[in-house]
C-alpha positions as a printed NumPy array, in Angstrom:
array([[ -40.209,  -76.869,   36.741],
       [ -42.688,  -74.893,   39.113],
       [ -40.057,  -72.461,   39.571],
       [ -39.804,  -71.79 ,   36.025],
       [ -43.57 ,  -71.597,   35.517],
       [ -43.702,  -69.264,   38.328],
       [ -41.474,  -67.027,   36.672],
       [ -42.645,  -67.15 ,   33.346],
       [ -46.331,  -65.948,   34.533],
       [ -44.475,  -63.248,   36.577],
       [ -42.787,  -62.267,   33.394],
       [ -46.412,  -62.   ,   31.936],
       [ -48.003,  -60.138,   34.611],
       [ -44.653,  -57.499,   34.602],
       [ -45.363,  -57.183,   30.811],
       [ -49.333,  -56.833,   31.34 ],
       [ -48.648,  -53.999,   33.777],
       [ -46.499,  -52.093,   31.402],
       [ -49.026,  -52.43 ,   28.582],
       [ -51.791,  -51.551,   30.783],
       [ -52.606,  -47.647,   29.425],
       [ -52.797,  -49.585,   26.067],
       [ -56.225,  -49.228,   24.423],
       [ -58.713,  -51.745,   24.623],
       [ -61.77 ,  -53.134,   23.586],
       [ -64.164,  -56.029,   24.138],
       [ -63.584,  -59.593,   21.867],
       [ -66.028,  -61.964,   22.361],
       [ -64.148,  -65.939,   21.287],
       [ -65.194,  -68.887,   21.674],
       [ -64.   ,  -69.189,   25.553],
       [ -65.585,  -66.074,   26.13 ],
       [ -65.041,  -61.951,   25.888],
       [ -62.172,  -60.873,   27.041],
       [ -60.579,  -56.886,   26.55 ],
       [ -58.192,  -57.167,   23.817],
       [ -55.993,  -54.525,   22.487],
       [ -57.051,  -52.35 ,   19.604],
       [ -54.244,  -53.054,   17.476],
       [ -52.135,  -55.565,   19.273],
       [ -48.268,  -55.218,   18.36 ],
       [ -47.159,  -58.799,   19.855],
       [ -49.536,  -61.87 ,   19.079],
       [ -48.602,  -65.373,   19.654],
       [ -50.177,  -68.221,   17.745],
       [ -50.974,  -71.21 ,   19.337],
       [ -51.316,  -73.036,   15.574],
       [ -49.033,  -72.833,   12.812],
       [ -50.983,  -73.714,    9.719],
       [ -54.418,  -72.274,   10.707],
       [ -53.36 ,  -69.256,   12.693],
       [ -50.034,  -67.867,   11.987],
       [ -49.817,  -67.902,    8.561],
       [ -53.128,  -66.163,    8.084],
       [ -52.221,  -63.803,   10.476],
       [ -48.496,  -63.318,    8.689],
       [ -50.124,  -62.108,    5.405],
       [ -52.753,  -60.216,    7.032],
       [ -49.734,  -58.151,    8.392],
       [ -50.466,  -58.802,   12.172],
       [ -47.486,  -58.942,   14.024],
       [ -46.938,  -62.268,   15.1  ],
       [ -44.038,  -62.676,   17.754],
       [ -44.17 ,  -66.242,   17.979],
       [ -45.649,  -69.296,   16.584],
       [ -46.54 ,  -73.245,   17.662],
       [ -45.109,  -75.374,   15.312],
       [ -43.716,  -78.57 ,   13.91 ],
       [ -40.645,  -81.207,   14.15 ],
       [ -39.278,  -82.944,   11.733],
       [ -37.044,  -86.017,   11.257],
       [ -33.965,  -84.517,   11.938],
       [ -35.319,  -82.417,   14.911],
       [ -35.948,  -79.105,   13.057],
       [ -38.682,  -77.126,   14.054],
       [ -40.677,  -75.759,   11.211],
       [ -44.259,  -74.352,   10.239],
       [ -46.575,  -76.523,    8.308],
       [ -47.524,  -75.187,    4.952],
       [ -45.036,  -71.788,    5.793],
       [ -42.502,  -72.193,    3.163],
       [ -44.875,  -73.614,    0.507],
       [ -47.541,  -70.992,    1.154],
       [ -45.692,  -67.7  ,    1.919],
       [ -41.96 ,  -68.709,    2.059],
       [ -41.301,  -68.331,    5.405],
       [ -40.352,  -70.268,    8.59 ],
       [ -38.574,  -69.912,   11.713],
       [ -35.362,  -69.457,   10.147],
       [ -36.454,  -66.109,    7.618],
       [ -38.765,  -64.705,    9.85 ],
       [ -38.807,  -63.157,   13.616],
       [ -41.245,  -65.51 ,   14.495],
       [ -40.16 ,  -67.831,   17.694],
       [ -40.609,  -71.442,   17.758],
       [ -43.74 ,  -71.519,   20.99 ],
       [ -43.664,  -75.429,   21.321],
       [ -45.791,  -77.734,   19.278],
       [ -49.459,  -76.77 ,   20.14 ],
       [ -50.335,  -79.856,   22.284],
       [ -46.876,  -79.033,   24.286],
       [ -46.619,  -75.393,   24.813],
       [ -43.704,  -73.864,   26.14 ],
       [ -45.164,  -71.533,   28.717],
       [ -41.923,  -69.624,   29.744],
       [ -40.617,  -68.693,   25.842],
       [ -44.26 ,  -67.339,   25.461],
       [ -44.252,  -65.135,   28.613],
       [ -40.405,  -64.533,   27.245],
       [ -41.861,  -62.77 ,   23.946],
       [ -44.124,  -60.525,   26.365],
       [ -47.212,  -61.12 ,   23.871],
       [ -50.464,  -58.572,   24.366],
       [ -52.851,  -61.656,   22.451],
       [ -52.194,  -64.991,   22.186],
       [ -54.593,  -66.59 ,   20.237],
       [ -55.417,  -70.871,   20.036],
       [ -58.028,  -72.999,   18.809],
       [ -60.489,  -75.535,   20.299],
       [ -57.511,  -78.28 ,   20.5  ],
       [ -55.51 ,  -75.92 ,   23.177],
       [ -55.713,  -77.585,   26.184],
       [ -58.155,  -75.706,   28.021],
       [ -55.674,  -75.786,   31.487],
       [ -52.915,  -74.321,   29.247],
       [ -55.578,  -71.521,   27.919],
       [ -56.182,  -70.663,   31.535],
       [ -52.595,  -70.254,   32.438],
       [ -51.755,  -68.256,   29.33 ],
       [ -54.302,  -66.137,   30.427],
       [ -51.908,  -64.89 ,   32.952],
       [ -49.653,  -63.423,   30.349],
       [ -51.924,  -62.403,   27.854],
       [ -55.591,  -62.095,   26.73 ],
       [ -55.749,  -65.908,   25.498],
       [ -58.934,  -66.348,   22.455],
       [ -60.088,  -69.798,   21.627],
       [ -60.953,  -69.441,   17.552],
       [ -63.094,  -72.654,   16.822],
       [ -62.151,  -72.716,   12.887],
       [ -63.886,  -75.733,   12.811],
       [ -67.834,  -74.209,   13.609],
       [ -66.445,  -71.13 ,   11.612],
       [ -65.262,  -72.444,    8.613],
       [ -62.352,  -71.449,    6.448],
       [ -63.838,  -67.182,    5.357],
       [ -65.466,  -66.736,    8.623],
       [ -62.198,  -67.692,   10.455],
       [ -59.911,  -65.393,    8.215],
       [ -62.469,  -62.459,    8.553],
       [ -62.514,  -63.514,   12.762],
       [ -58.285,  -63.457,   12.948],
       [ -58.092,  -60.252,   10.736],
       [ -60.287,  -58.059,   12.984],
       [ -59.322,  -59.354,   16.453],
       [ -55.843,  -58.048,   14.904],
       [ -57.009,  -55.033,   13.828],
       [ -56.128,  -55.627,    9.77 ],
       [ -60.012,  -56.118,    8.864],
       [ -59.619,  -53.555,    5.999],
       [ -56.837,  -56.163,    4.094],
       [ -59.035,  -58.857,    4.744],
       [ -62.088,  -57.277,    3.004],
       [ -60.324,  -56.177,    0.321],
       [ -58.579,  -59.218,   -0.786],
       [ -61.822,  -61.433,    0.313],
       [ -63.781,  -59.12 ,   -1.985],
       [ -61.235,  -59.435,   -5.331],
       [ -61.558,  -63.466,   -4.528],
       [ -65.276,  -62.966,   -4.608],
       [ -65.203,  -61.194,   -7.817],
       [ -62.266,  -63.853,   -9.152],
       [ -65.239,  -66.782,   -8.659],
       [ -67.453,  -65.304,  -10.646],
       [ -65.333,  -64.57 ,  -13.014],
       [ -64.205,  -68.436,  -13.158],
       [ -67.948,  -69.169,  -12.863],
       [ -68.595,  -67.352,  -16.371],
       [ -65.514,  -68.832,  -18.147],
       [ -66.773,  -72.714,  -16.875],
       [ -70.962,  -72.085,  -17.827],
       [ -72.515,  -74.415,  -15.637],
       [ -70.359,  -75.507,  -12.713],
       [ -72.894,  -77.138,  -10.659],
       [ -73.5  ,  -79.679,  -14.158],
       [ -69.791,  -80.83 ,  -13.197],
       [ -69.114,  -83.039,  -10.19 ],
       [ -65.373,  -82.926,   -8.531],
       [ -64.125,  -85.283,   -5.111],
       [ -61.659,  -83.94 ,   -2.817],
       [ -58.964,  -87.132,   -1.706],
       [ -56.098,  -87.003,    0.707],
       [ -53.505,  -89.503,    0.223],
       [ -50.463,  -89.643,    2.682],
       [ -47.205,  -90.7  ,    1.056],
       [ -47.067,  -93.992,    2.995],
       [ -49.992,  -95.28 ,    1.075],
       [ -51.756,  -96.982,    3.856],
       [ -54.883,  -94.919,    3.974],
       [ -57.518,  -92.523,    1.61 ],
       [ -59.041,  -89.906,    2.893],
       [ -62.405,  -88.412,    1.215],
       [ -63.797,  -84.966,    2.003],
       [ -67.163,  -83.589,    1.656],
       [ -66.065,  -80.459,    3.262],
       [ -63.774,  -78.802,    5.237],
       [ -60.669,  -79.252,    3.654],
       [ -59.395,  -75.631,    3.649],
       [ -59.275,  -73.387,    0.606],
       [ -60.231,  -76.012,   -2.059],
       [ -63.294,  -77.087,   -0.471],
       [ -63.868,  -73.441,   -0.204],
       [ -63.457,  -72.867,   -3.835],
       [ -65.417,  -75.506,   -5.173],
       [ -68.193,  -74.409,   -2.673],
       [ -68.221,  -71.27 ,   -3.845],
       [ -68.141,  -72.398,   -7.531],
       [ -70.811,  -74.756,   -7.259],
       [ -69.652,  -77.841,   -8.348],
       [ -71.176,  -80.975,   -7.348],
       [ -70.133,  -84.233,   -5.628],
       [ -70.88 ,  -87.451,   -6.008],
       [ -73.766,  -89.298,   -3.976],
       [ -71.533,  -90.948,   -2.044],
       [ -69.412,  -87.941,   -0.706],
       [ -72.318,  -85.448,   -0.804],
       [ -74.147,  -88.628,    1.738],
       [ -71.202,  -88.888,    3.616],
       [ -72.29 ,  -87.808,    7.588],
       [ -68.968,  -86.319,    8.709],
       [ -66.628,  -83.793,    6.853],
       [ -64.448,  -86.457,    5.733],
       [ -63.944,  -90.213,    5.659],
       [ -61.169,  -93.403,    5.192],
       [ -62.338,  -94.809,    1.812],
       [ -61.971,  -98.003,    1.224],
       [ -60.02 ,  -99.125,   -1.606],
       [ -62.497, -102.025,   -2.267],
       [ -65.412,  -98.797,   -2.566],
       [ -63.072,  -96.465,   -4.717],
       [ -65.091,  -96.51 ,   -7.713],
       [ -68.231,  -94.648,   -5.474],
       [ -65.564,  -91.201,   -5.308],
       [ -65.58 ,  -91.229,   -8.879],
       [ -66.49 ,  -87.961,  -10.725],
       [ -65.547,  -85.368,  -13.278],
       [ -63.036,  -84.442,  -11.873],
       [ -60.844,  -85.858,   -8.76 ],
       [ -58.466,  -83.56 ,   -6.887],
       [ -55.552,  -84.913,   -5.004],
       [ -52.633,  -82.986,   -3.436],
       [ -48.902,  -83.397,   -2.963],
       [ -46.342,  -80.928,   -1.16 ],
       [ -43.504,  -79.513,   -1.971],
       [ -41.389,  -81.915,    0.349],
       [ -38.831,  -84.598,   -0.835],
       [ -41.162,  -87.623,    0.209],
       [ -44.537,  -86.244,   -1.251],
       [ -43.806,  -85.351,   -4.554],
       [ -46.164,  -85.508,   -7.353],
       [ -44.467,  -89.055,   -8.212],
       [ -44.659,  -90.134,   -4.834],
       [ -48.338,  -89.42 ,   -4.108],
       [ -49.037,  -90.798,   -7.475],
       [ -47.076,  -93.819,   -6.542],
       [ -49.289,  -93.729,   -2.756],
       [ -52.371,  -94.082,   -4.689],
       [ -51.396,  -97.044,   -6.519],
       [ -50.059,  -98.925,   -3.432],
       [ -53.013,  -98.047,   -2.137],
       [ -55.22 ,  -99.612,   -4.584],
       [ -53.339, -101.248,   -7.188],
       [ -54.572, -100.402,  -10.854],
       [ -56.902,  -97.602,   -9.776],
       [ -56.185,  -95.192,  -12.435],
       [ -58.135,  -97.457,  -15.211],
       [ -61.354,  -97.926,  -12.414],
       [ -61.616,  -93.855,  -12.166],
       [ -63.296,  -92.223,  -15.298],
       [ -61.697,  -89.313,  -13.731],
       [ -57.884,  -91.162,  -14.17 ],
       [ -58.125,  -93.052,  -17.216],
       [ -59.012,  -89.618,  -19.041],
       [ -56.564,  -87.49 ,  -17.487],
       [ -59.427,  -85.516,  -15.192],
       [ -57.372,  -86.839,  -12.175],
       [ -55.382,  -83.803,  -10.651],
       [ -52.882,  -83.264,   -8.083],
       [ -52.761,  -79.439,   -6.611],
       [ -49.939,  -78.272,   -4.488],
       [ -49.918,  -77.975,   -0.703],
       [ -51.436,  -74.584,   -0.361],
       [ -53.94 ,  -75.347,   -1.892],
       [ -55.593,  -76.671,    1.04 ],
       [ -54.338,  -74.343,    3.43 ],
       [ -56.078,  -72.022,    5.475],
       [ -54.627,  -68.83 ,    4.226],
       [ -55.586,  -66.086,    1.246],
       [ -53.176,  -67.301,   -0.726],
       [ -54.183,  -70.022,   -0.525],
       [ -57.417,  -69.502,   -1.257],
       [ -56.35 ,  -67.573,   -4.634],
       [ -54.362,  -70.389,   -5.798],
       [ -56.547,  -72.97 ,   -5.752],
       [ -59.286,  -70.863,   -7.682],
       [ -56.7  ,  -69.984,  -10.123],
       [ -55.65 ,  -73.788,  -10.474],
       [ -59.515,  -75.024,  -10.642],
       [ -59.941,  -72.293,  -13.369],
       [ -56.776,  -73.162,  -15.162],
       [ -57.791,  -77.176,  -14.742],
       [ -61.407,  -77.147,  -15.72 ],
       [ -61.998,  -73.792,  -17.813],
       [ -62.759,  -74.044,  -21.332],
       [ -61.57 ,  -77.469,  -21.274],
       [ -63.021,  -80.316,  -23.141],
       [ -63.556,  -83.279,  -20.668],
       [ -65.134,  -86.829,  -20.45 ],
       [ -68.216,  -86.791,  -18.296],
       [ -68.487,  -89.378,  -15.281],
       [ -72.   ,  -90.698,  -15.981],
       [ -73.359,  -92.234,  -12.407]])
């Protein structure tokens, strides 16, 4: 295994030689400042979801990707299909290991100039990467969903797609914000329910685009969530009546076991008869987005605003009275 490791950084530092009259300039990350390249032309992502996928429909060219496994062994890219319609299989992006087991010699393989990671790389595994490549730590989590998307798109040198799409979102809110009148006068909860049923999650922030949207639109949350210390918490399903609002969101993915039914279905093994103990449920203010809607991408970003828009615009609704 040595041997191999050996090799794989001497692969690296081969590559770095040959790329060495490329241009450069300083990047500061969160690990530090290191010389990048202008416009890199091989980047590795150390995340699929919050890295990648951005960096796919920025246009950056991204060599090779962390990833997932799934039952049957096949490796795959969370949210890829559902968000831009690509994986391993449609794209020229490499399967890198999942991103707490990195496979250090198919990275050096791909001869990456930037690999970037997040604050969950294993800092030992950052440092040996650094051997191949300039390695950047991204914490997405201090940045936030727009400040991370703005960070990705001008380390790869495609700032100018990100501020023009960023802008036409900005201009899309306010548009939505005219069509609903008052959005911070309605109150909306953000729930995570796995399809296993076994445990609610409740977010007062932080849950990629959505979160984002209703930010930006002003909504409200209930006391509850809006009190809640952390970005998110396991409800109880004795306590479910305090996440009550306007409107709930809840999500389901376009995957065999968490369809619309099945989430549904989650909920109600969850906490049996929960539907009539929402206002939100028993008047049809209860709504389950898609996947991407929670992503970390553009796209992502645009859908849910859409969907919020589509869900809550010039709709008649019952008020949840606190």
């Amino acid at each position: 295994m040595l041997k191999k490791l050996v090799l794989a950084c001497a692969l690296g530092l081969a590559f770095a030689t040959s790329t060495f009259a490329q241009e450069t300039r300083a990047f500061t990350a969160a690990n530090g400042t290191f010389d990048i390249p202008v416009v890199p032309q091989r980047i590795v992502a150390l995340n699929d979801q919050i890295i990648a996928l951005p960096l796919y429909e920025l246009g950056a060219p991204v060599v090779g990707s962390a990833g997932r496994t799934d039952a049957d062994g096949n490796f795959f890219m969370r949210g890829g299909m559902d968000t831009l319609g690509i994986d391993y299989a449609n794209t020229d992006i490499e399967y890198v290991g999942a991103f707490n087991a990195l496979d250090i010699e198919t990275i050096a393989a791909l001869q990456p100039d930037l690999i970037i990671g997040g604050t969950y790389t294993d800092p030992a595994v950052v440092e040996q990467l650094q051997t191949i490549a300039p390695t950047l730590v991204i914490d997405n989590g201090s940045l936030g969903l727009i400040k991370t998307l703005e960070t990705l798109a001008n380390l790869s040198g495609k700032a100018g797609n990100f501020e023009a799409r960023y802008q036409r979102y900005l201009d899309n809110v306010e548009r939505t914000k005219s069509y609903i009148g008052d959005p911070s006068s309605i109150s909306a909860t953000m729930t995570f329910m796995f399809p296993a049923g076994e445990e609610l999650w409740v977010y007062r922030t932080s849950l990629g685009a959505i979160s984002q949207v209703l930010s930006d639109l002003d909504f409200a949350q209930p006391a509850a969530v809006a009190a809640l210390g952390e970005n998110q918490a396991s409800w109880s399903a004795e306590l479910i009546q305090q996440l009550d609002a306007d409107f709930v969101f809840g999500f389901y993915r376009q995957q065999p076991d968490a369809t619309p039914e099945a989430i549904f279905a989650a909920y109600e093994k969850f906490a049996p008869g929960w539907c009539q103990v929402l206002t939100a449920c028993r008047n049809g203010q209860f709504i389950l987005l898609p996947g991407p809607a929670f992503g970390s991408t553009m796209t992502g970003l645009e859908l849910a605003l859409e969907l919020v828009e589509s869900h809550v615009a010039a709709r008649a609704y019952t008020p949840f009275e606190e």
